[in-house]
Amino acid sequence: MDFELSEEQLMIKESAREWCNRHMPFDRIREMEINGYPYPKDIPKGLGEQGFIMGVVPEEHGGLGLDWLTQSLISEEIGYADPTIATAAAFMAVGTGWGFVIDKFASEEIRDNFIRPAIKGEKFVGIASTEPSGGSDVANHKSNARKVGDEWVLNGEKTFISGVEEAREWGGGYWTNVRTGDPSGGASHKHMTAFFVPVDSEGFHPDVPYRDAGRHSLSTSGFRMENVRVPENYMLGKENKGFYGTMEGFDNARILIAASAVGVTERLLDVAMEYIKERHTFGKPLAKYEGIQFELVKLYREMEATRLLCYKTAWMQDKRYQEGKYKPKEVAKWISMIKWKAPHLALKAANQTMHWLGAAGYTDEYPIEMAWRGVMSYCVGAEGGANIQKIVIGRELLGPEYIPYR
Ligand SMILES: Cc1cc2nc3c(=O)[nH]c(=O)nc-3n(C[C@H](O)[C@H](O)[C@H](O)COP(=O)(O)OP(=O)(O)OC[C@H]3O[C@@H](n4cnc5c(N)ncnc54)[C@H](O)[C@@H]3O)c2cc1C
């Protein structure tokens, strides 16, 4: 067992931190969070130029052929720089997690028109799974596709989708899972097919973005598909097999979001440590009081344990892809553990550090309150809610016959 990152991994992590320090300083992140969408375009473009977006995509498709561990180190640094986990994280973590599976199944046409530009940070690709009837029950979506001639015609509604406005402004599209096969039947993972749906398709009607609690520099909205026509080669994977690709996309994005959340926790602790050493009450620095120091130490311990869990999980994902060593469901158990743990730890860190800073922590002079609002999105739902992660872990521990909803 070797706990050391390679020289190349350390170098990439270091260069990600340097780039983020230079281009995503706190003043800018705060400005973006206050002003909301639209965000400055130089950030995704710069991330793209550095090779930070979709580095895991094979070189022959425009990526760098990086491993998932290295990609998650980049994600950690992006979370450190932008604790709102908004624009940069969406382009890098969501774009990479889903871009990787889109690329895996894509035709050359989709690769040239969407994947290569998205790698450069010039377009956005994401996931359109959630529907008004719910997001957790992925096999029960109502949007559907039927074959007409040599095209597929898609109808239905998607909601709470990250980056729709960004994709409309810059170009882009979504891994969109819809029902095929028996459109009138109940939930069935055997009736889902994935398509790539460009946002400028005829019949694609975007909704007005939500006013989210956090992640203000990134839009979340829905869209209606009214007879959206896509050619056969916009199907991603095989007909009625879209559920499996969707699970793979969630696996990938969850690894990167968890890594970003570790970065957020580290940033919050760094900010807070500086503050509690400086701030004096009753004649002593706050850092000297056990009521605060011991809380800090406990959070630090949890952060380092979670970081190791994230590294192990990314490493397992690499073994799965490179050597077929672990089964997807086995890795999914670990992925669900970190997707559940890391954002909740960041939320806890935001909650506790805000108390240490007192009133100052409740203002946007410090990155705590915006982190608190931003990471909450990944606790309640984005890339899957906590209870869904528990169901995945329970399924692997006890067996599929103990899935609670069956
Ligand atoms: C900021 C933000 C961005 C998002 N971006 C995207 C995106 O880009 N693309 C996309 O497709 N979706 C996106 N989502 C939606 C997200 O995937 C969903 O919120 C998530 O899947 C949960 O679905 P839901 O909100 O409809 O809750 P529901 O599915 O209605 O569930 C409600 C609650 O019940 C819990 N629950 C559900 N079933 C069970 C069960 N069997 N046992 C116990 N508890 C259960 C859930 O965990 C959740 O806490 C985003 C969400 C947020 C908040």
Tab-separated table of C-alpha atoms and ligand atoms in Angstrom:
chain	number	residue	atom	x	y	z
A	1	MET	CA	0.000	0.000	0.000
A	2	ASP	CA	1.401	3.375	-1.016
A	3	PHE	CA	-0.174	6.534	0.376
A	4	GLU	CA	2.024	8.892	-1.632
A	5	LEU	CA	0.742	10.805	-4.624
A	6	SER	CA	3.017	10.611	-7.661
A	7	GLU	CA	5.216	13.565	-8.598
A	8	GLU	CA	2.965	14.291	-11.540
A	9	GLN	CA	-0.155	14.264	-9.351
A	10	LEU	CA	1.467	16.596	-6.833
A	11	MET	CA	2.577	18.912	-9.615
A	12	ILE	CA	-0.921	19.063	-11.130
A	13	LYS	CA	-2.495	19.699	-7.703
A	14	GLU	CA	0.022	22.466	-7.041
A	15	SER	CA	-0.520	24.078	-10.440
A	16	ALA	CA	-4.319	23.925	-9.930
A	17	ARG	CA	-3.928	25.728	-6.602
A	18	GLU	CA	-1.670	28.375	-8.163
A	19	TRP	CA	-3.999	28.942	-11.100
A	20	CYS	CA	-7.039	29.208	-8.838
A	21	ASN	CA	-5.241	31.603	-6.458
A	22	ARG	CA	-4.427	33.866	-9.367
A	23	HIS	CA	-7.729	33.723	-11.253
A	24	MET	CA	-10.308	32.928	-8.593
A	25	PRO	CA	-9.294	35.077	-5.572
A	26	PHE	CA	-11.895	35.512	-2.844
A	27	ASP	CA	-12.891	39.032	-3.962
A	28	ARG	CA	-13.898	37.638	-7.349
A	29	ILE	CA	-15.787	34.698	-5.929
A	30	ARG	CA	-17.659	37.060	-3.619
A	31	GLU	CA	-18.461	39.401	-6.495
A	32	MET	CA	-19.786	36.485	-8.555
A	33	GLU	CA	-21.886	35.260	-5.645
A	34	ILE	CA	-23.341	38.753	-5.093
A	35	ASN	CA	-23.935	39.591	-8.743
A	36	GLY	CA	-25.173	36.141	-9.708
A	37	TYR	CA	-25.454	34.864	-13.225
A	38	PRO	CA	-23.910	35.708	-15.748
A	39	TYR	CA	-20.465	34.838	-14.462
A	40	PRO	CA	-17.091	35.858	-15.968
A	41	LYS	CA	-16.284	33.623	-18.920
A	42	ASP	CA	-12.543	33.688	-18.406
A	43	ILE	CA	-12.848	31.185	-15.561
A	44	PRO	CA	-14.177	28.180	-17.504
A	45	LYS	CA	-12.001	29.134	-20.473
A	46	GLY	CA	-8.926	29.344	-18.280
A	47	LEU	CA	-9.744	26.023	-16.603
A	48	GLY	CA	-10.091	24.550	-20.080
A	49	GLU	CA	-6.775	25.969	-21.271
A	50	GLN	CA	-5.071	24.427	-18.253
A	51	GLY	CA	-6.517	21.013	-19.136
A	52	PHE	CA	-8.489	20.929	-15.874
A	53	ILE	CA	-11.864	20.140	-17.494
A	54	MET	CA	-12.408	16.538	-18.602
A	55	GLY	CA	-8.746	15.660	-18.186
A	56	VAL	CA	-9.908	12.055	-17.842
A	57	VAL	CA	-11.159	11.945	-21.448
A	58	PRO	CA	-8.755	10.012	-23.709
A	59	GLU	CA	-6.134	12.083	-25.526
A	60	GLU	CA	-7.457	11.069	-28.947
A	61	HIS	CA	-10.770	12.741	-28.010
A	62	GLY	CA	-9.169	15.969	-26.811
A	63	GLY	CA	-8.584	15.140	-23.130
A	64	LEU	CA	-5.353	14.349	-21.312
A	65	GLY	CA	-6.069	10.736	-20.399
A	66	LEU	CA	-5.675	11.585	-16.700
A	67	ASP	CA	-6.727	9.191	-13.985
A	68	TRP	CA	-9.705	9.929	-11.706
A	69	LEU	CA	-7.490	10.453	-8.686
A	70	THR	CA	-5.645	13.266	-10.461
A	71	GLN	CA	-8.911	14.772	-11.709
A	72	SER	CA	-10.245	14.721	-8.167
A	73	LEU	CA	-7.123	16.534	-6.913
A	74	ILE	CA	-7.983	19.314	-9.368
A	75	SER	CA	-11.547	19.262	-8.070
A	76	GLU	CA	-10.302	19.598	-4.499
A	77	GLU	CA	-8.396	22.758	-5.437
A	78	ILE	CA	-11.395	24.235	-7.218
A	79	GLY	CA	-13.513	23.676	-4.100
A	80	TYR	CA	-10.764	25.322	-2.032
A	81	ALA	CA	-10.785	28.409	-4.255
A	82	ASP	CA	-14.553	28.609	-4.723
A	83	PRO	CA	-16.314	27.285	-1.635
A	84	THR	CA	-19.705	28.090	-3.187
A	85	ILE	CA	-19.068	25.079	-5.483
A	86	ALA	CA	-20.709	26.977	-8.328
A	87	THR	CA	-19.467	27.971	-11.789
A	88	ALA	CA	-15.969	26.501	-11.781
A	89	ALA	CA	-17.141	23.319	-10.114
A	90	ALA	CA	-20.033	22.936	-12.544
A	91	PHE	CA	-17.814	23.255	-15.596
A	92	MET	CA	-15.125	21.035	-14.102
A	93	ALA	CA	-16.900	18.483	-11.861
A	94	VAL	CA	-20.333	18.210	-13.496
A	95	GLY	CA	-18.867	18.800	-16.967
A	96	THR	CA	-16.168	16.180	-16.411
A	97	GLY	CA	-18.325	13.560	-14.699
A	98	TRP	CA	-21.003	13.695	-17.378
A	99	GLY	CA	-18.746	14.742	-20.270
A	100	PHE	CA	-16.754	11.557	-19.711
A	101	VAL	CA	-19.779	9.302	-20.221
A	102	ILE	CA	-21.131	11.408	-23.073
A	103	ASP	CA	-17.735	11.076	-24.761
A	104	LYS	CA	-17.663	7.352	-24.069
A	105	PHE	CA	-20.863	6.766	-26.051
A	106	ALA	CA	-20.769	9.749	-28.416
A	107	SER	CA	-20.614	9.830	-32.184
A	108	GLU	CA	-17.756	11.790	-33.761
A	109	GLU	CA	-20.267	14.519	-34.538
A	110	ILE	CA	-21.121	15.021	-30.854
A	111	ARG	CA	-17.445	14.830	-29.930
A	112	ASP	CA	-16.439	17.500	-32.428
A	113	ASN	CA	-19.369	19.824	-31.786
A	114	PHE	CA	-19.685	19.538	-28.014
A	115	ILE	CA	-17.050	17.486	-26.193
A	116	ARG	CA	-13.931	19.102	-27.649
A	117	PRO	CA	-15.247	22.669	-27.074
A	118	ALA	CA	-16.457	21.713	-23.570
A	119	ILE	CA	-12.960	20.444	-22.743
A	120	LYS	CA	-11.679	23.907	-23.681
A	121	GLY	CA	-14.274	25.519	-21.386
A	122	GLU	CA	-16.066	27.010	-24.371
A	123	LYS	CA	-19.295	25.015	-24.091
A	124	PHE	CA	-21.157	23.328	-21.251
A	125	VAL	CA	-22.321	19.728	-21.031
A	126	GLY	CA	-24.296	18.389	-18.089
A	127	ILE	CA	-27.020	16.072	-16.889
A	128	ALA	CA	-30.764	16.428	-17.373
A	129	SER	CA	-32.299	13.672	-15.295
A	130	THR	CA	-34.588	15.209	-12.658
A	131	GLU	CA	-38.248	15.759	-13.525
A	132	PRO	CA	-41.082	17.592	-11.770
A	133	SER	CA	-42.301	14.220	-10.456
A	134	GLY	CA	-38.975	13.719	-8.640
A	135	GLY	CA	-35.246	13.209	-9.005
A	136	SER	CA	-34.407	10.239	-6.778
A	137	ASP	CA	-36.447	7.653	-8.642
A	138	VAL	CA	-34.439	7.813	-11.869
A	139	ALA	CA	-36.207	4.779	-13.361
A	140	ASN	CA	-39.601	6.447	-13.051
A	141	HIS	CA	-39.123	9.442	-15.308
A	142	LYS	CA	-41.989	10.426	-17.569
A	143	SER	CA	-40.173	12.174	-20.432
A	144	ASN	CA	-40.169	9.883	-23.402
A	145	ALA	CA	-38.776	9.321	-26.864
A	146	ARG	CA	-40.308	7.558	-29.840
A	147	LYS	CA	-38.711	6.689	-33.131
A	148	VAL	CA	-40.095	8.474	-36.190
A	149	GLY	CA	-38.308	7.545	-39.389
A	150	ASP	CA	-34.591	7.780	-38.725
A	151	GLU	CA	-35.008	10.315	-35.925
A	152	TRP	CA	-36.031	10.216	-32.268
A	153	VAL	CA	-38.712	12.597	-31.023
A	154	LEU	CA	-38.440	13.618	-27.371
A	155	ASN	CA	-41.200	15.044	-25.185
A	156	GLY	CA	-41.329	15.865	-21.494
A	157	GLU	CA	-40.024	18.114	-18.781
A	158	LYS	CA	-36.770	18.305	-16.836
A	159	THR	CA	-36.229	20.474	-13.781
A	160	PHE	CA	-33.530	21.684	-11.360
A	161	ILE	CA	-30.939	21.359	-14.109
A	162	SER	CA	-27.559	23.035	-13.550
A	163	GLY	CA	-26.182	25.335	-16.207
A	164	VAL	CA	-29.090	25.648	-18.661
A	165	GLU	CA	-28.543	29.399	-19.056
A	166	GLU	CA	-24.793	28.912	-19.461
A	167	ALA	CA	-25.321	26.224	-22.092
A	168	ARG	CA	-27.793	28.446	-23.947
A	169	GLU	CA	-25.390	31.359	-23.961
A	170	TRP	CA	-22.282	29.417	-24.939
A	171	GLY	CA	-23.703	26.353	-26.572
A	172	GLY	CA	-23.918	22.904	-25.094
A	173	GLY	CA	-26.313	20.172	-24.192
A	174	TYR	CA	-27.288	17.424	-21.826
A	175	TRP	CA	-27.109	13.733	-21.170
A	176	THR	CA	-30.901	13.400	-21.126
A	177	ASN	CA	-32.465	10.178	-19.950
A	178	VAL	CA	-35.979	9.462	-21.117
A	179	ARG	CA	-38.394	6.604	-21.247
A	180	THR	CA	-38.442	4.403	-24.326
A	181	GLY	CA	-39.994	0.990	-24.722
A	182	ASP	CA	-43.308	1.020	-22.869
A	183	PRO	CA	-44.093	4.703	-22.258
A	184	SER	CA	-47.233	4.010	-20.206
A	185	GLY	CA	-45.740	1.514	-17.749
A	186	GLY	CA	-44.503	2.126	-14.186
A	187	ALA	CA	-40.926	2.564	-13.021
A	188	SER	CA	-38.494	0.478	-14.977
A	189	HIS	CA	-34.788	0.878	-15.417
A	190	LYS	CA	-35.121	-1.309	-18.513
A	191	HIS	CA	-37.090	1.375	-20.350
A	192	MET	CA	-34.631	4.239	-20.077
A	193	THR	CA	-32.570	5.490	-23.007
A	194	ALA	CA	-30.065	8.355	-22.944
A	195	PHE	CA	-29.805	10.960	-25.681
A	196	PHE	CA	-27.594	13.964	-26.152
A	197	VAL	CA	-29.925	16.961	-26.388
A	198	PRO	CA	-28.366	20.254	-27.543
A	199	VAL	CA	-30.001	23.253	-25.873
A	200	ASP	CA	-30.537	25.003	-29.206
A	201	SER	CA	-32.713	22.158	-30.521
A	202	GLU	CA	-36.050	23.170	-31.968
A	203	GLY	CA	-38.738	22.455	-29.371
A	204	PHE	CA	-36.351	22.990	-26.418
A	205	HIS	CA	-38.120	25.503	-24.150
A	206	PRO	CA	-36.111	26.723	-21.131
A	207	ASP	CA	-37.807	27.840	-17.900
A	208	VAL	CA	-36.982	30.937	-15.890
A	209	PRO	CA	-34.078	30.046	-13.539
A	210	TYR	CA	-34.810	29.375	-9.857
A	211	ARG	CA	-33.696	31.750	-7.130
A	212	ASP	CA	-31.492	29.215	-5.345
A	213	ALA	CA	-30.249	29.628	-1.772
A	214	GLY	CA	-26.645	29.463	-2.960
A	215	ARG	CA	-24.374	28.902	-5.989
A	216	HIS	CA	-25.551	32.267	-7.316
A	217	SER	CA	-23.079	32.471	-10.166
A	218	LEU	CA	-24.548	29.329	-11.697
A	219	SER	CA	-28.056	28.957	-13.096
A	220	THR	CA	-30.416	26.155	-12.104
A	221	SER	CA	-33.541	25.831	-14.183
A	222	GLY	CA	-35.709	23.463	-16.125
A	223	PHE	CA	-36.764	22.940	-19.685
A	224	ARG	CA	-39.632	21.470	-21.621
A	225	MET	CA	-39.063	19.265	-24.657
A	226	GLU	CA	-41.810	19.600	-27.210
A	227	ASN	CA	-41.173	17.251	-30.112
A	228	VAL	CA	-37.402	17.740	-29.918
A	229	ARG	CA	-35.938	15.755	-32.815
A	230	VAL	CA	-32.496	14.225	-32.610
A	231	PRO	CA	-30.809	11.909	-35.096
A	232	GLU	CA	-30.166	8.255	-34.284
A	233	ASN	CA	-26.482	8.963	-33.605
A	234	TYR	CA	-27.460	11.254	-30.702
A	235	MET	CA	-28.480	8.187	-28.725
A	236	LEU	CA	-25.846	7.612	-26.026
A	237	GLY	CA	-25.309	3.905	-25.624
A	238	LYS	CA	-27.936	1.391	-26.550
A	239	GLU	CA	-31.702	1.674	-26.641
A	240	ASN	CA	-33.244	0.874	-23.234
A	241	LYS	CA	-29.798	0.783	-21.596
A	242	GLY	CA	-29.631	4.452	-20.613
A	243	PHE	CA	-30.128	3.731	-16.918
A	244	TYR	CA	-26.693	2.106	-16.635
A	245	GLY	CA	-24.874	4.981	-18.352
A	246	THR	CA	-26.767	7.398	-16.119
A	247	MET	CA	-25.533	5.547	-13.019
A	248	GLU	CA	-21.978	5.699	-14.409
A	249	GLY	CA	-22.294	9.456	-14.909
A	250	PHE	CA	-23.557	9.897	-11.337
A	251	ASP	CA	-20.629	7.815	-10.058
A	252	ASN	CA	-18.115	10.030	-11.837
A	253	ALA	CA	-19.657	13.352	-10.911
A	254	ARG	CA	-20.106	12.275	-7.279
A	255	ILE	CA	-16.381	11.509	-6.927
A	256	LEU	CA	-15.494	15.008	-8.124
A	257	ILE	CA	-18.152	16.789	-6.055
A	258	ALA	CA	-16.966	14.952	-2.933
A	259	ALA	CA	-13.389	16.022	-3.672
A	260	SER	CA	-14.506	19.634	-4.089
A	261	ALA	CA	-16.289	19.451	-0.738
A	262	VAL	CA	-13.034	18.335	0.924
A	263	GLY	CA	-11.414	21.418	-0.640
A	264	VAL	CA	-14.192	23.591	0.802
A	265	THR	CA	-13.626	22.135	4.278
A	266	GLU	CA	-9.883	22.780	4.054
A	267	ARG	CA	-10.489	26.382	2.993
A	268	LEU	CA	-12.936	26.991	5.829
A	269	LEU	CA	-10.503	25.614	8.385
A	270	ASP	CA	-7.648	27.719	6.972
A	271	VAL	CA	-9.766	30.888	7.111
A	272	ALA	CA	-10.964	30.084	10.609
A	273	MET	CA	-7.511	29.165	11.965
A	274	GLU	CA	-6.139	32.504	10.857
A	275	TYR	CA	-9.068	34.288	12.478
A	276	ILE	CA	-9.029	32.509	15.844
A	277	LYS	CA	-5.316	33.127	16.261
A	278	GLU	CA	-5.803	36.865	15.691
A	279	ARG	CA	-9.072	37.427	17.517
A	280	HIS	CA	-8.752	38.010	21.261
A	281	THR	CA	-11.527	37.700	23.830
A	282	PHE	CA	-11.033	38.005	27.581
A	283	GLY	CA	-7.367	38.771	26.938
A	284	LYS	CA	-6.484	35.635	24.974
A	285	PRO	CA	-6.669	34.502	21.349
A	286	LEU	CA	-9.762	32.395	20.625
A	287	ALA	CA	-7.467	29.603	19.463
A	288	LYS	CA	-6.346	29.080	23.071
A	289	TYR	CA	-9.809	28.163	24.290
A	290	GLU	CA	-10.491	24.449	24.358
A	291	GLY	CA	-14.132	25.053	23.413
A	292	ILE	CA	-12.862	26.155	20.010
A	293	GLN	CA	-9.495	24.418	19.620
A	294	PHE	CA	-10.930	20.970	20.288
A	295	GLU	CA	-13.748	21.506	17.802
A	296	LEU	CA	-11.140	22.543	15.230
A	297	VAL	CA	-9.057	19.454	15.888
A	298	LYS	CA	-12.085	17.179	15.506
A	299	LEU	CA	-13.039	18.777	12.208
A	300	TYR	CA	-9.453	18.487	10.978
A	301	ARG	CA	-9.406	14.788	11.864
A	302	GLU	CA	-12.674	14.230	10.024
A	303	MET	CA	-11.412	16.156	7.011
A	304	GLU	CA	-8.244	14.097	6.700
A	305	ALA	CA	-10.208	10.850	7.085
A	306	THR	CA	-12.660	11.984	4.404
A	307	ARG	CA	-9.842	13.034	2.105
A	308	LEU	CA	-8.320	9.557	2.365
A	309	LEU	CA	-11.724	7.999	1.682
A	310	CYS	CA	-12.023	10.205	-1.417
A	311	TYR	CA	-8.554	9.228	-2.647
A	312	LYS	CA	-9.228	5.541	-2.109
A	313	THR	CA	-12.539	5.819	-3.966
A	314	ALA	CA	-10.994	7.652	-6.942
A	315	TRP	CA	-8.226	5.033	-6.969
A	316	MET	CA	-10.853	2.265	-7.051
A	317	GLN	CA	-12.585	4.007	-9.931
A	318	ASP	CA	-9.245	3.991	-11.790
A	319	LYS	CA	-8.797	0.284	-11.113
A	320	ARG	CA	-12.351	-0.282	-12.347
A	321	TYR	CA	-11.718	1.557	-15.608
A	322	GLN	CA	-8.120	0.558	-16.228
A	323	GLU	CA	-8.070	-3.033	-15.031
A	324	GLY	CA	-11.722	-3.993	-14.559
A	325	LYS	CA	-10.622	-4.900	-11.055
A	326	TYR	CA	-13.703	-3.713	-9.146
A	327	LYS	CA	-17.313	-4.133	-10.212
A	328	PRO	CA	-19.200	-0.874	-10.783
A	329	LYS	CA	-21.598	-1.611	-7.895
A	330	GLU	CA	-18.687	-2.237	-5.532
A	331	VAL	CA	-17.142	1.122	-6.397
A	332	ALA	CA	-20.580	2.767	-6.202
A	333	LYS	CA	-20.767	1.824	-2.506
A	334	TRP	CA	-17.583	3.809	-1.817
A	335	ILE	CA	-18.697	6.631	-4.076
A	336	SER	CA	-21.959	6.925	-2.168
A	337	MET	CA	-20.044	7.002	1.114
A	338	ILE	CA	-17.983	10.006	-0.004
A	339	LYS	CA	-20.880	11.774	-1.768
A	340	TRP	CA	-22.829	11.559	1.483
A	341	LYS	CA	-19.912	12.290	3.823
A	342	ALA	CA	-17.883	15.058	2.151
A	343	PRO	CA	-20.582	17.693	1.470
A	344	HIS	CA	-22.083	17.112	4.934
A	345	LEU	CA	-18.645	17.576	6.474
A	346	ALA	CA	-18.206	20.846	4.560
A	347	LEU	CA	-21.633	21.946	5.812
A	348	LYS	CA	-20.654	21.073	9.384
A	349	ALA	CA	-17.367	22.962	8.962
A	350	ALA	CA	-19.270	26.010	7.676
A	351	ASN	CA	-21.673	25.830	10.605
A	352	GLN	CA	-18.942	25.515	13.225
A	353	THR	CA	-16.445	27.986	11.769
A	354	MET	CA	-19.252	30.533	11.444
A	355	HIS	CA	-19.767	30.276	15.200
A	356	TRP	CA	-16.040	30.809	15.856
A	357	LEU	CA	-16.049	33.987	13.785
A	358	GLY	CA	-19.184	35.275	15.485
A	359	ALA	CA	-21.006	38.038	13.611
A	360	ALA	CA	-18.154	38.391	11.110
A	361	GLY	CA	-18.715	34.814	9.963
A	362	TYR	CA	-22.317	35.613	9.142
A	363	THR	CA	-21.273	38.275	6.628
A	364	ASP	CA	-19.817	37.925	3.154
A	365	GLU	CA	-16.515	39.407	4.365
A	366	TYR	CA	-15.539	35.757	4.795
A	367	PRO	CA	-16.298	32.807	2.511
A	368	ILE	CA	-18.210	30.915	5.206
A	369	GLU	CA	-21.843	31.897	4.667
A	370	MET	CA	-21.620	31.417	0.886
A	371	ALA	CA	-19.979	28.016	1.402
A	372	TRP	CA	-22.753	27.114	3.833
A	373	ARG	CA	-25.413	27.942	1.211
A	374	GLY	CA	-23.489	26.378	-1.658
A	375	VAL	CA	-22.567	23.025	-0.135
A	376	MET	CA	-26.117	22.600	1.147
A	377	SER	CA	-27.199	22.081	-2.479
A	378	TYR	CA	-25.052	18.933	-2.626
A	379	CYS	CA	-26.484	17.721	0.693
A	380	VAL	CA	-30.127	18.106	-0.286
A	381	GLY	CA	-30.058	16.965	-3.858
A	382	ALA	CA	-27.463	17.873	-6.467
A	383	GLU	CA	-25.988	14.599	-7.827
A	384	GLY	CA	-28.318	12.663	-5.508
A	385	GLY	CA	-29.626	13.210	-1.965
A	386	ALA	CA	-28.127	11.667	1.185
A	387	ASN	CA	-30.797	8.997	1.622
A	388	ILE	CA	-30.201	7.740	-1.902
A	389	GLN	CA	-26.498	7.294	-1.032
A	390	LYS	CA	-27.533	5.343	2.069
A	391	ILE	CA	-29.734	3.086	-0.056
A	392	VAL	CA	-26.787	2.338	-2.396
A	393	ILE	CA	-24.502	1.521	0.554
A	394	GLY	CA	-27.192	-0.608	2.238
A	395	ARG	CA	-27.818	-2.495	-0.990
A	396	GLU	CA	-24.159	-3.503	-1.185
A	397	LEU	CA	-23.932	-4.389	2.507
A	398	LEU	CA	-27.146	-6.379	2.833
A	399	GLY	CA	-28.057	-7.411	-0.691
A	400	PRO	CA	-30.546	-6.049	-3.241
A	401	GLU	CA	-33.476	-7.805	-1.557
A	402	TYR	CA	-33.176	-5.251	1.292
A	403	ILE	CA	-33.599	-2.145	-0.875
A	404	PRO	CA	-36.190	-0.207	1.190
A	405	TYR	CA	-38.541	0.769	-1.609
A	406	ARG	CA	-38.895	-2.695	-3.146
B	1	LIG	C1	-28.675	23.144	-6.858
B	1	LIG	C2	-29.147	21.896	-7.509
B	1	LIG	C3	-28.682	21.560	-8.769
B	1	LIG	C4	-29.147	20.418	-9.415
B	1	LIG	N1	-28.693	20.116	-10.665
B	1	LIG	C5	-29.200	19.052	-11.320
B	1	LIG	C6	-28.787	18.750	-12.649
B	1	LIG	O1	-27.915	19.405	-13.216
B	1	LIG	N2	-29.385	17.722	-13.293
B	1	LIG	C7	-30.346	16.959	-12.705
B	1	LIG	O2	-30.847	16.039	-13.343
B	1	LIG	N3	-30.757	17.216	-11.446
B	1	LIG	C8	-30.205	18.236	-10.736
B	1	LIG	N4	-30.606	18.513	-9.466
B	1	LIG	C9	-31.692	17.731	-8.889
B	1	LIG	C10	-31.221	16.618	-7.983
B	1	LIG	O3	-30.687	15.562	-8.755
B	1	LIG	C11	-32.440	16.186	-7.167
B	1	LIG	O4	-32.708	17.229	-6.237
B	1	LIG	C12	-32.236	14.872	-6.443
B	1	LIG	O5	-32.109	13.807	-7.330
B	1	LIG	C13	-33.428	14.601	-5.506
B	1	LIG	O6	-34.621	14.698	-6.224
B	1	LIG	P1	-35.799	15.650	-5.706
B	1	LIG	O7	-35.241	16.964	-5.328
B	1	LIG	O8	-36.879	15.597	-6.711
B	1	LIG	O9	-36.291	14.964	-4.361
B	1	LIG	P2	-37.201	13.651	-4.252
B	1	LIG	O10	-36.740	12.606	-5.176
B	1	LIG	O11	-38.609	14.073	-4.286
B	1	LIG	O12	-36.834	13.211	-2.770
B	1	LIG	C14	-37.133	14.093	-1.645
B	1	LIG	C15	-36.324	13.642	-0.458
B	1	LIG	O13	-36.662	12.301	-0.101
B	1	LIG	C16	-35.508	11.485	-0.087
B	1	LIG	N5	-35.895	10.148	-0.591
B	1	LIG	C17	-36.315	9.829	-1.826
B	1	LIG	N6	-36.572	8.530	-1.906
B	1	LIG	C18	-36.307	7.998	-0.672
B	1	LIG	C19	-36.378	6.702	-0.107
B	1	LIG	N7	-36.732	5.625	-0.837
B	1	LIG	N8	-36.050	6.540	1.196
B	1	LIG	C20	-35.685	7.603	1.944
B	1	LIG	N9	-35.583	8.853	1.474
B	1	LIG	C21	-35.887	9.054	0.178
B	1	LIG	C22	-34.503	12.171	-0.992
B	1	LIG	O14	-33.155	11.835	-0.653
B	1	LIG	C23	-34.828	13.632	-0.708
B	1	LIG	O15	-34.171	14.031	0.473
B	1	LIG	C24	-30.104	19.602	-8.762
B	1	LIG	C25	-30.522	19.906	-7.476
B	1	LIG	C26	-30.038	21.020	-6.838
B	1	LIG	C27	-30.490	21.326	-5.440
